[in-house]
Short mmCIF file of C-alpha atoms and ligand atoms in Angstrom, two decimals:
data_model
loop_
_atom_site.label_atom_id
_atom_site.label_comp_id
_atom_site.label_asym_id
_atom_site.label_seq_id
_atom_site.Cartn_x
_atom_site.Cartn_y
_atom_site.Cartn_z
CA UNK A 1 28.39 103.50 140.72
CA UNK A 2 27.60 100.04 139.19
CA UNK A 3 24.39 98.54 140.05
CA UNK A 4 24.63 95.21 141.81
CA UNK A 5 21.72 92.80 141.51
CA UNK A 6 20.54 90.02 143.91
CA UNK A 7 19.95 86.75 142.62
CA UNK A 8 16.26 87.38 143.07
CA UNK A 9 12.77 88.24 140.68
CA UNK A 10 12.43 91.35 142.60
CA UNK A 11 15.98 92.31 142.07
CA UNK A 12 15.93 91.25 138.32
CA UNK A 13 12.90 93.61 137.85
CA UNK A 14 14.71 97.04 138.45
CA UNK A 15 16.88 96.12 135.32
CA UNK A 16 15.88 98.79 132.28
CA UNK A 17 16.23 97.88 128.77
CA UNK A 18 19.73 99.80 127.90
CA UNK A 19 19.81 102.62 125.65
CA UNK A 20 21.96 101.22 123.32
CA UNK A 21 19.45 98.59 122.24
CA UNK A 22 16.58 100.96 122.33
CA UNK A 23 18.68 103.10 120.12
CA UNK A 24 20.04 100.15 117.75
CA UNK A 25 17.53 99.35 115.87
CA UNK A 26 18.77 96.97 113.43
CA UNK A 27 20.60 93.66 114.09
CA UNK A 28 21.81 90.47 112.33
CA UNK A 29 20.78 86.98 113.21
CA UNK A 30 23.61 84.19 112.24
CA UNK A 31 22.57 80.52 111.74
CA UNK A 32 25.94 78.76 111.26
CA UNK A 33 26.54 74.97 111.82
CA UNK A 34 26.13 71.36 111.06
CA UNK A 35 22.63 71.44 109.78
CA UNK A 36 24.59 74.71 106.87
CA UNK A 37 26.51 71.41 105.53
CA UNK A 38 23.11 69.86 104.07
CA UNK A 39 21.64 72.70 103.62
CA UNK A 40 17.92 71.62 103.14
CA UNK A 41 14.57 72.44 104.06
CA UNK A 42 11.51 72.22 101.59
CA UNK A 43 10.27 75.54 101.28
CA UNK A 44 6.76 75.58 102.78
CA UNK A 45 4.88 78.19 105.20
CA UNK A 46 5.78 80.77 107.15
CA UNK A 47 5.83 80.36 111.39
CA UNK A 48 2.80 81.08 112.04
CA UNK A 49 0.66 80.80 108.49
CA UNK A 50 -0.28 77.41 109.92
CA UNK A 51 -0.48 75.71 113.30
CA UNK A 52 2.80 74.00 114.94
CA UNK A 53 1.68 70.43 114.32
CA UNK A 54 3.01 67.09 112.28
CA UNK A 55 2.73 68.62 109.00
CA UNK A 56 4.34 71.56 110.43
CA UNK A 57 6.92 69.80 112.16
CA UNK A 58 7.15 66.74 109.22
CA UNK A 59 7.52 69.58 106.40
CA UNK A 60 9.84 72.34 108.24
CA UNK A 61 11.22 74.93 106.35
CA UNK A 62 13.69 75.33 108.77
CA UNK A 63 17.07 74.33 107.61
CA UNK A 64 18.32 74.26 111.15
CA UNK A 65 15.73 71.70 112.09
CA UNK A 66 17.47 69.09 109.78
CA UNK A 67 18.19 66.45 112.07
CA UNK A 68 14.99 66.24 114.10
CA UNK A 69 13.60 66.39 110.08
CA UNK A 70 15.23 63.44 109.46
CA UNK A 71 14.86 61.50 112.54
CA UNK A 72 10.63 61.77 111.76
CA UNK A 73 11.28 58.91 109.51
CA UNK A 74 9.14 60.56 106.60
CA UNK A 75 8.83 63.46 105.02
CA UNK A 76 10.69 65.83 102.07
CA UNK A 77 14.29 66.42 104.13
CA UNK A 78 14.20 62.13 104.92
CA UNK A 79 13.99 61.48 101.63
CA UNK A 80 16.62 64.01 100.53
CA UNK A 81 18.47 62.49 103.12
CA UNK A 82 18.38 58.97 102.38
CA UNK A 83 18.90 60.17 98.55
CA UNK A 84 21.77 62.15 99.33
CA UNK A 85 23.87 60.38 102.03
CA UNK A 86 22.17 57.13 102.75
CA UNK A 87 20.08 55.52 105.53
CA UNK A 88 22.78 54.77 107.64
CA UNK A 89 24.31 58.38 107.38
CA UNK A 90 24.57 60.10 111.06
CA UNK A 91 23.99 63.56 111.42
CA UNK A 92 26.93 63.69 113.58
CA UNK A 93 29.23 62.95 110.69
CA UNK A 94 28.25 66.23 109.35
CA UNK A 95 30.91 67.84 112.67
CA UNK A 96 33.90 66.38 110.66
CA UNK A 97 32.68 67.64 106.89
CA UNK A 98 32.37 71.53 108.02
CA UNK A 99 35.42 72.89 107.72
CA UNK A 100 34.16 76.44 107.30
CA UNK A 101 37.37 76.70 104.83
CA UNK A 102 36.80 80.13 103.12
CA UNK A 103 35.40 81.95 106.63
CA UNK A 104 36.78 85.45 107.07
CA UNK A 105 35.08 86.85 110.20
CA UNK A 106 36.95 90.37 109.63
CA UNK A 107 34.98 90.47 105.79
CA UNK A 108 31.12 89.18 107.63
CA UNK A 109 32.17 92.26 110.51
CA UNK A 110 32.34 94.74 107.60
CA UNK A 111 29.00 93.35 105.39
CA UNK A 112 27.26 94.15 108.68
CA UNK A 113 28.64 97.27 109.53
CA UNK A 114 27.89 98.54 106.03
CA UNK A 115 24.11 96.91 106.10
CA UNK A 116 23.93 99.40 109.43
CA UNK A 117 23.46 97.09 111.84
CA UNK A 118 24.27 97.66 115.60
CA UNK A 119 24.42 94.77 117.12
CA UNK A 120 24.97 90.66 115.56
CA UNK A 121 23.45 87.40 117.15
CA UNK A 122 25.20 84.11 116.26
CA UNK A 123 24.18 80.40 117.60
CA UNK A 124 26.52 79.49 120.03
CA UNK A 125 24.53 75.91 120.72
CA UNK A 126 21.29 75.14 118.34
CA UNK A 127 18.67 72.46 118.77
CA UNK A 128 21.18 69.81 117.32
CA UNK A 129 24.08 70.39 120.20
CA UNK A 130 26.32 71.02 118.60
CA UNK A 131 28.63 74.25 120.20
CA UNK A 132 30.34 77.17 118.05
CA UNK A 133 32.48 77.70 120.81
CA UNK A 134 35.07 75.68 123.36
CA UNK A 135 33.17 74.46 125.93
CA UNK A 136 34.41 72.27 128.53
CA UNK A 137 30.87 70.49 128.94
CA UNK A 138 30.97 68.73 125.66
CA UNK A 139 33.55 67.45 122.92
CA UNK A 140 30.99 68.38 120.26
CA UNK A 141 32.36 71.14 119.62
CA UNK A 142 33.89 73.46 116.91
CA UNK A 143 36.93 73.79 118.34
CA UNK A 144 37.69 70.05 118.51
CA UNK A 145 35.84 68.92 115.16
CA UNK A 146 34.91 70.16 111.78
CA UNK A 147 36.37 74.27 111.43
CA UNK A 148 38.83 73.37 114.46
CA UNK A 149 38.24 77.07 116.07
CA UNK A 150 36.44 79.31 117.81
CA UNK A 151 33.88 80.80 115.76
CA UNK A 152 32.25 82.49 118.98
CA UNK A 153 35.44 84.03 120.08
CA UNK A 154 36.89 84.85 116.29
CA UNK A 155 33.40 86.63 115.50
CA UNK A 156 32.76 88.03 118.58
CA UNK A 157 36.48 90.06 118.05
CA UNK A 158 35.64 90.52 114.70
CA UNK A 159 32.62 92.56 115.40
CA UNK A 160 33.50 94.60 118.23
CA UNK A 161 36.48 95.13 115.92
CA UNK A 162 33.87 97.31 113.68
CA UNK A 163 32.07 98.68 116.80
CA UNK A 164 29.23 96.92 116.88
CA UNK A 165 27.64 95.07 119.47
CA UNK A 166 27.58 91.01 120.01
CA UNK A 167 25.03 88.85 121.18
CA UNK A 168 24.74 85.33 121.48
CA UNK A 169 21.67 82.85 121.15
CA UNK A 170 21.28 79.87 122.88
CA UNK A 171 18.60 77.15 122.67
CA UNK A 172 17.89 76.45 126.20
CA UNK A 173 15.30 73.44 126.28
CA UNK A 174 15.88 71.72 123.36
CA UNK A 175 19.27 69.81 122.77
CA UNK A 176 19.19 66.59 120.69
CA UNK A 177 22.37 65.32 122.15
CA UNK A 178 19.97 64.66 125.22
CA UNK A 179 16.94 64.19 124.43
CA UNK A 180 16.12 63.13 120.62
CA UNK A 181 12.71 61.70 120.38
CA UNK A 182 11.10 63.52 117.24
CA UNK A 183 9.36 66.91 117.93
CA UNK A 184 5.99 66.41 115.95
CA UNK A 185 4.13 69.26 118.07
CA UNK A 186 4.33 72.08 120.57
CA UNK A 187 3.79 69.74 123.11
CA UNK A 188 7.19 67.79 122.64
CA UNK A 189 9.12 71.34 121.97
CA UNK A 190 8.18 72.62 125.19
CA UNK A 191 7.95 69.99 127.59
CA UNK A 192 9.26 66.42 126.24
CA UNK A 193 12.31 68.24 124.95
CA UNK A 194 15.74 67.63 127.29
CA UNK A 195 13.70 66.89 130.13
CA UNK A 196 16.78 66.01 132.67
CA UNK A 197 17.96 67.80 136.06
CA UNK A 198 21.52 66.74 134.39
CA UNK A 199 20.50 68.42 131.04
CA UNK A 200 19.26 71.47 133.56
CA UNK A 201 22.80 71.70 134.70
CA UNK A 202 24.37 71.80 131.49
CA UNK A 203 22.29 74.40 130.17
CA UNK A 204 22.90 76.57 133.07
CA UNK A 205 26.51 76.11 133.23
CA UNK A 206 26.97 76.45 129.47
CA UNK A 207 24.90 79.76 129.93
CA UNK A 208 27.85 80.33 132.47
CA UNK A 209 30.17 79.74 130.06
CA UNK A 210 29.29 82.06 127.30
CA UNK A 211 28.73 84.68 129.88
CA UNK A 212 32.32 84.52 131.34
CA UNK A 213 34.27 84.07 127.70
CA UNK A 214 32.41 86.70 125.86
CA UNK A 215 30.11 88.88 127.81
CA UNK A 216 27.83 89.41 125.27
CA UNK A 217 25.76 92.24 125.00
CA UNK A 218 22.50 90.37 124.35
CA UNK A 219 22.04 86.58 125.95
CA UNK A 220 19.61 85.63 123.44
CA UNK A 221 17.97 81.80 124.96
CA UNK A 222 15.60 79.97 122.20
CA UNK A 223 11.88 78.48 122.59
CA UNK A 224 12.25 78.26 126.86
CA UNK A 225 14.40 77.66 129.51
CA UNK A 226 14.59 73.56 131.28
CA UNK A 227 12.05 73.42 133.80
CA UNK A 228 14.07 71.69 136.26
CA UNK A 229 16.85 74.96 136.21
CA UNK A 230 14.07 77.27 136.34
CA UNK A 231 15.37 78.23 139.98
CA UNK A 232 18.87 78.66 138.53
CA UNK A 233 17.64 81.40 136.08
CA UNK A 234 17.57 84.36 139.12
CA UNK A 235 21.56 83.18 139.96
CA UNK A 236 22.07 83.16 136.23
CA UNK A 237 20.32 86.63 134.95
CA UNK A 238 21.55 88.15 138.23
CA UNK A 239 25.21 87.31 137.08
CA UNK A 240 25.07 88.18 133.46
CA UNK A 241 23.56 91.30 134.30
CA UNK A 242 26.54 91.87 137.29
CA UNK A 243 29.31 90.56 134.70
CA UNK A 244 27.39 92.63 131.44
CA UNK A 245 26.16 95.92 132.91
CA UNK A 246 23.93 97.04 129.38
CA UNK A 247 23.24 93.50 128.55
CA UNK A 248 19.61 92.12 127.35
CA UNK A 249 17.89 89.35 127.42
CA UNK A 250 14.67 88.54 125.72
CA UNK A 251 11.31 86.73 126.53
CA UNK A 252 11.93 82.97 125.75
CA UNK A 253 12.59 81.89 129.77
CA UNK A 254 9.19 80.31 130.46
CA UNK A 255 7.58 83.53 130.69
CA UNK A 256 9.57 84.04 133.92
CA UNK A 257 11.32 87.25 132.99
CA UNK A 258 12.45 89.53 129.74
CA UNK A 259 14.00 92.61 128.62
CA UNK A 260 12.16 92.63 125.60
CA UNK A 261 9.05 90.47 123.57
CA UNK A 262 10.18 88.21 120.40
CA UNK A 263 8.32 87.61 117.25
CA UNK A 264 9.40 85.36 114.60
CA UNK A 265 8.00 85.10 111.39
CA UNK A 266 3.76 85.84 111.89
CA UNK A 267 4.08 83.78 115.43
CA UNK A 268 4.75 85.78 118.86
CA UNK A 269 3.04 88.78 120.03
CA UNK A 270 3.72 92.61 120.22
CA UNK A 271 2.97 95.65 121.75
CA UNK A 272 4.51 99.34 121.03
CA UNK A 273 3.90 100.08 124.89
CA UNK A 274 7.01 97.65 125.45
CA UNK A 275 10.43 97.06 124.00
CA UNK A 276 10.13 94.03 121.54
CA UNK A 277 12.17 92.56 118.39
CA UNK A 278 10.97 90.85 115.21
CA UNK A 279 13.33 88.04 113.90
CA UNK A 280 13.22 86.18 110.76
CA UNK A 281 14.81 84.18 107.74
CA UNK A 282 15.67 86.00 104.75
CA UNK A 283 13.54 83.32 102.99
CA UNK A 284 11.55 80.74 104.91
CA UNK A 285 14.54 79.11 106.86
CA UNK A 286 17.08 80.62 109.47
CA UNK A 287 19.55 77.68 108.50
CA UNK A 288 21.40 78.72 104.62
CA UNK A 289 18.63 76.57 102.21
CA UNK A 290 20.53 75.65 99.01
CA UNK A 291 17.19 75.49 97.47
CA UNK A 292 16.39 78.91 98.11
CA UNK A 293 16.85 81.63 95.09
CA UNK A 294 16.55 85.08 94.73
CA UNK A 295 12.87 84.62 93.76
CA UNK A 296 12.15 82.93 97.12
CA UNK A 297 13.77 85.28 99.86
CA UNK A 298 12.11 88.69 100.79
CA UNK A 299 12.65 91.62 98.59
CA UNK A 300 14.72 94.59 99.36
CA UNK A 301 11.29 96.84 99.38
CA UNK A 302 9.45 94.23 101.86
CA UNK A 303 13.13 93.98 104.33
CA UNK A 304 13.02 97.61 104.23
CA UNK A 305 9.54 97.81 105.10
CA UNK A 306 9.56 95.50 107.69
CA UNK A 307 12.51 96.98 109.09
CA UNK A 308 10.39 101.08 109.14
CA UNK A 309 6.95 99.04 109.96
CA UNK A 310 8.94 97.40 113.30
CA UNK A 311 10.64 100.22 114.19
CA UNK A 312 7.66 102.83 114.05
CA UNK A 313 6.09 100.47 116.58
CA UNK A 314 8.66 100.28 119.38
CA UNK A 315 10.68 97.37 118.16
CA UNK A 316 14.10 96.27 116.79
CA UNK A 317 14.58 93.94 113.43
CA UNK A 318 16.58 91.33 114.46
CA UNK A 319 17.02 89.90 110.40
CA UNK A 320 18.62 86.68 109.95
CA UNK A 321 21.57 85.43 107.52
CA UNK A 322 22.30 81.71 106.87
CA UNK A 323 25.56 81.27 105.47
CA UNK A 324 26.85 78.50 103.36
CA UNK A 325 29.02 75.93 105.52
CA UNK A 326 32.04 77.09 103.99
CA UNK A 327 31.76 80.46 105.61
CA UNK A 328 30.81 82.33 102.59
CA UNK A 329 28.04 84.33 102.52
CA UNK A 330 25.20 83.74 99.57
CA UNK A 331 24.78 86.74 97.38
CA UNK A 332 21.50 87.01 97.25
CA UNK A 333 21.91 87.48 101.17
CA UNK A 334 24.77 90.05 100.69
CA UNK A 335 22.68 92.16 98.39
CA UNK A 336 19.60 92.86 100.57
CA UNK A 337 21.95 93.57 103.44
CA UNK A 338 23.45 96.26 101.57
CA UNK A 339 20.84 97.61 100.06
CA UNK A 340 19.42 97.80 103.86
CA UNK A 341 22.73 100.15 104.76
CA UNK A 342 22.27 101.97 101.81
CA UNK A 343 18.70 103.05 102.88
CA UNK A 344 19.83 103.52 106.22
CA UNK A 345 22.82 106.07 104.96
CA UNK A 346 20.43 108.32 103.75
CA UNK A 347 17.16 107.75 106.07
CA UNK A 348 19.11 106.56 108.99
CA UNK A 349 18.32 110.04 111.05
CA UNK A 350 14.43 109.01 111.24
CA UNK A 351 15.45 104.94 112.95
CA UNK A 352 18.88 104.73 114.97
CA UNK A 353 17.85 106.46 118.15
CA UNK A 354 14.61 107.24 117.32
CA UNK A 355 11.77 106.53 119.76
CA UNK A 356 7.64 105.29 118.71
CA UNK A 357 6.16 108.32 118.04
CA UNK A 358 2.65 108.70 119.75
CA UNK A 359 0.96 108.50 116.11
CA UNK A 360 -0.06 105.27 115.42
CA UNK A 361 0.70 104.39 111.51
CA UNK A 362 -1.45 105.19 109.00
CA UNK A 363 -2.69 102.06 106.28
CA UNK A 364 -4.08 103.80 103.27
CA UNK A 365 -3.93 100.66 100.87
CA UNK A 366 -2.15 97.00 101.07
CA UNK A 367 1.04 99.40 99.45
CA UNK A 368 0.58 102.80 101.19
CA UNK A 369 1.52 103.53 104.78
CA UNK A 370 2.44 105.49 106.22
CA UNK A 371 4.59 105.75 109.50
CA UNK A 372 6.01 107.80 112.33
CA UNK A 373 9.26 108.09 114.79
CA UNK A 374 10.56 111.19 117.03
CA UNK A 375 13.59 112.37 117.75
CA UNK A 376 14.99 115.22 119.36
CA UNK A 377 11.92 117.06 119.35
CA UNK A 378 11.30 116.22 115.55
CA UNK A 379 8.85 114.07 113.80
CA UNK A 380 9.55 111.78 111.04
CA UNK A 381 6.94 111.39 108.44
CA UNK A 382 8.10 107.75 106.84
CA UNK A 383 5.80 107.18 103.66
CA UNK A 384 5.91 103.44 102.11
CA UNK A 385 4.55 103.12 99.10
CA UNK A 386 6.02 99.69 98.20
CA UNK A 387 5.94 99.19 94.58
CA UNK A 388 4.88 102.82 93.36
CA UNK A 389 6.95 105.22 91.68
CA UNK A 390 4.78 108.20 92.45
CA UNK A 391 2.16 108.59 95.27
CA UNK A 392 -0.54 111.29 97.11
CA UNK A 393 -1.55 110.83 100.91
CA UNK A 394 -2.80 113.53 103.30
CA UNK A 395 -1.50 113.09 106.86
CA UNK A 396 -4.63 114.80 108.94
CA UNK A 397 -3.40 116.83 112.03
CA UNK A 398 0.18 118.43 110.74
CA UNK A 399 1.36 121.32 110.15
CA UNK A 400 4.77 122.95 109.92
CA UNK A 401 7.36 122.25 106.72
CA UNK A 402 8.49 118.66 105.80
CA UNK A 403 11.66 118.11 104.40
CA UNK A 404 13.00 114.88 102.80
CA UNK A 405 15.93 113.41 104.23
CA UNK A 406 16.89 112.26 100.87
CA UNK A 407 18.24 114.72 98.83
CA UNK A 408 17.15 112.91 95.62
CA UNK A 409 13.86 112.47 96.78
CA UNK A 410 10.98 114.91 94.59
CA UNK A 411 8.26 115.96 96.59
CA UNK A 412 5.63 118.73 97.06
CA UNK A 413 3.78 119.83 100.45
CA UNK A 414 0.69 121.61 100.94
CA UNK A 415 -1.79 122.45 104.12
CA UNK A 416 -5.04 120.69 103.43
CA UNK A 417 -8.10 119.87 105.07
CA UNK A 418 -6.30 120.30 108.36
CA UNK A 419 -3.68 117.63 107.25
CA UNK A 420 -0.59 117.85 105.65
CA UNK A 421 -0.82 116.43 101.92
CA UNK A 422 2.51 114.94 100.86
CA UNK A 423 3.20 114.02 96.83
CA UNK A 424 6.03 112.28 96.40
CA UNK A 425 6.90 112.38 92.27
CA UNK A 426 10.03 110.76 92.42
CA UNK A 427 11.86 108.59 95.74
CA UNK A 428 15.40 109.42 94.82
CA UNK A 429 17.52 106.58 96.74
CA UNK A 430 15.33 105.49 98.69
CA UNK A 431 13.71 102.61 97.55
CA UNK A 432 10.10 102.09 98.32
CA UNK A 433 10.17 104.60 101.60
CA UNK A 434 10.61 108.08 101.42
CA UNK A 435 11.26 110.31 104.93
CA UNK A 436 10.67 113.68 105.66
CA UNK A 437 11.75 115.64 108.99
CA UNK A 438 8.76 117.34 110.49
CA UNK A 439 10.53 120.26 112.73
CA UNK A 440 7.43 121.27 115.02
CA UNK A 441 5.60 118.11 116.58
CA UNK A 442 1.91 119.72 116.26
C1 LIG B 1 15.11 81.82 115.72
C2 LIG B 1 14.33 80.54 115.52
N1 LIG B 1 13.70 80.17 116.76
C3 LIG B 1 12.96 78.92 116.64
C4 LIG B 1 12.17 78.64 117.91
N2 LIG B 1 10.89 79.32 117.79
C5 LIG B 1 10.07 79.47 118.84
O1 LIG B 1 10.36 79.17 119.97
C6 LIG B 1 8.69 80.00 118.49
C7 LIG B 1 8.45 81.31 119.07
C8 LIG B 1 8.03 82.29 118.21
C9 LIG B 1 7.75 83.56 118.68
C10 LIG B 1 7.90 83.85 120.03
C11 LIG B 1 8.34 82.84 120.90
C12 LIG B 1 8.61 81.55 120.43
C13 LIG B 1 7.64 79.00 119.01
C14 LIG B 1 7.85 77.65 118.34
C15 LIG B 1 6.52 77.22 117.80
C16 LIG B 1 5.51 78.23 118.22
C17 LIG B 1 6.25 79.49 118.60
C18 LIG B 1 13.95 77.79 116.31
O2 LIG B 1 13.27 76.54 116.31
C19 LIG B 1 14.50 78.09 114.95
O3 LIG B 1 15.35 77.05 114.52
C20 LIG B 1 15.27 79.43 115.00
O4 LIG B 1 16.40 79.28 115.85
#
């Protein structure tokens, strides 16, 4: 028997996080829009490495923050602006240059299902406004300007064509259309932002919207939800989770309500006792950077440690793609993706379905950790020793026989000082992380 909620807190609070995102594990984050036709960001800190203030907000790496960049009146992305396109050059004239001319949803549906993903996020609506999908609350919209489709609806087939799940983001408070006054601190992101009863509305019945077309499996809102809908967002979580019955939302509603916790980048906070996800850029910018190389965007050792690091702690990686405004995706991009599935099709046993293991992870060095997960009453030793082509480390408290999932992976095992000493000569396929199956959890 379905489970009805009540458009109430209380009611909202029986919801459990579903098993297929505790099980998932892995998902892709797509920034697609205007702001992928410029394309640029200087490439500066990482959220978090310093605090959310002008130079933050006056230097942003974050290619999706290009208008509100340019609207500071200063600053690296003004300049390239005024370089590039002129003073007088409006960032809405950016909706008729994207025409998203080489985009083959069916070919992005089959990069993710081979990177292993489970589940996809795409911006329906960023900060800017401007809306992937046909909505009849605004003409600024893809289906009226620019790609003349819609790239909700086309991707959203697309990947349920390949089984996985979709999820859409949505950024809640902030919308430039209505409210455009440059964002030069926290302060203006969470409460000058959009700060309309009318804007309130809009939000809500866009929410609406996307729930009704698409029923996504994760409603994914961005940086808070406008204060003056706040007593909407019972109606609205009520009916997502009546018209989606394993859908999931995340924290980023005023700290009203969440399925799981969100951190991005070294900002947000975690804790292995509850459900959480980590997103992030594959460089410093969610939005595709032109200016970004191979050199600048994470390594396939560091994605795949991030992704057995956030995992072995009770979360999900929710890692982001930004692809070029012509709906091809870079290759640096493509490459770490795949190298992602590849670890996954041979370590995969020890993540998807996996649970946090009571063992806490083990930090020998800066290179050498070690982690754990369970599943079905076995324990899964995962050993990252990022950079190392051989490497020693005694586990203290096991016992039984390890074996590596990896068939190409070279490794010895021996009972010592009441710990289980594991030399790894040689990590086969596996990159930087090699897993073994522990089949009695001592
Ligand atoms: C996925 C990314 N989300 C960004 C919004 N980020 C947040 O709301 C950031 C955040 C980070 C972690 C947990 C909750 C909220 C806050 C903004 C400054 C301090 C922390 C967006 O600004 C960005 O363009 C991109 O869409």
């Amino acid at each position: 028997m379905k489970k009805r909620y009540a458009s109430t807190w209380e009611s909202l609070k029986e919801h459990q996080v579903p098993q297929w995102y505790e099980d998932g594990k892995f998902g892709i984050f797509i920034h697609w829009g205007l702001y992928s036709v410029p394309a640029f960001a200087p490439q500066t800190w990482e959220l978090g490495e310093v605090p959310p203030d002008e130079t933050w907000f006056s230097n942003n790496p974050y290619a999706e923050w290009y208008y509100n960049s340019i609207h500071v009146g200063y600053g690296p992305s003004y300049d390239y602006h005024v370089k590039k396109y002129g003073k007088d050059f409006k960032y809405e004239q950016f909706a008729d240059m994207w025409k998203a001319e080489k985009w083959n949803p069916a070919e992005w549906a089959r990069l993710f299902k081979k990177a292993g993903a489970e589940y996809v996020v795409l911006t329906t609506k960023h900060h800017d406004g401007f809306c992937l999908f046909p909505s009849k609350y605004t003409d600024y919209n893809a289906s009226k300007r620019g790609p003349q489709r819609d790239i909700v609806g086309d991707l959203t087939d697309a990947v349920r064509g390949e089984n996985l799940r979709m999820g859409l983001y949505y950024s809640g408070i902030v919308d430039w259309t209505f409210a455009d006054d440059p964002i030069l601190n926290n302060d203006d992101l969470f409460h000058t932002a959009s700060p309309t009863f009318a804007y309130a509305d809009y939000a809500y019945n866009q929410s609406m919207e996307l729930i009704d077309r698409y029923a996504p499996s994760v409603f994914w809102n961005d940086i808070g939800w406008p204060r003056q809908g706040e007593h909407n967002l019972p109606y609205l979580l009520s009916h997502y989770y009546n018209t989606v019955e394993d859908g999931v939302v995340n924290d980023r509603f005023n700290d009203l309500y969440y399925d799981f916790t969100t951190k991005e980048y070294q900002s947000g906070s975690a804790n292995r006792r509850e459900k959480w996800e980590m997103c992030r850029g594959m460089g410093l910018s969610f939005g595709y950077n032109a200016m970004e190389s191979d050199d600048k965007i994470i390594s396939i050792e560091d994605a795949i440690s991030l992704l057995v690091s956030t995992v072995a702690n009770n979360g999900n990686l929710l890692l982001n793609i930004g692809p070029r405004a012509d709906g091809t995706i870079p290759e640096e991009q493509e490459k770490r993706l795949l190298a992602i599935g590849e670890w996954l099709g041979v370590n995969g046993e020890a993540i998807y379905g996996s649970r946090c293991s009571s063992r806490e992870s083990i930090k020998y060095t800066d290179q050498i950790q070690v982690h754990f997960t369970e599943r079905d009453g076995a324990l899964y030793v995962l050993i990252d020793a990022k950079g190392k082509s051989q490497v020693s480390v005694t586990v203290p408290g096991l016992s039984g026989n390890a074996v590596p999932l990896d068939p190409k992976v070279e490794a010895d095992t021996a009972k010592i000082d009441g710990g289980l000493r594991f030399t790894v000569k040689n990590f086969g396929d596996s990159q930087n992380v090699a897993v073994f199956r522990l089949n009695r959890i001592m």
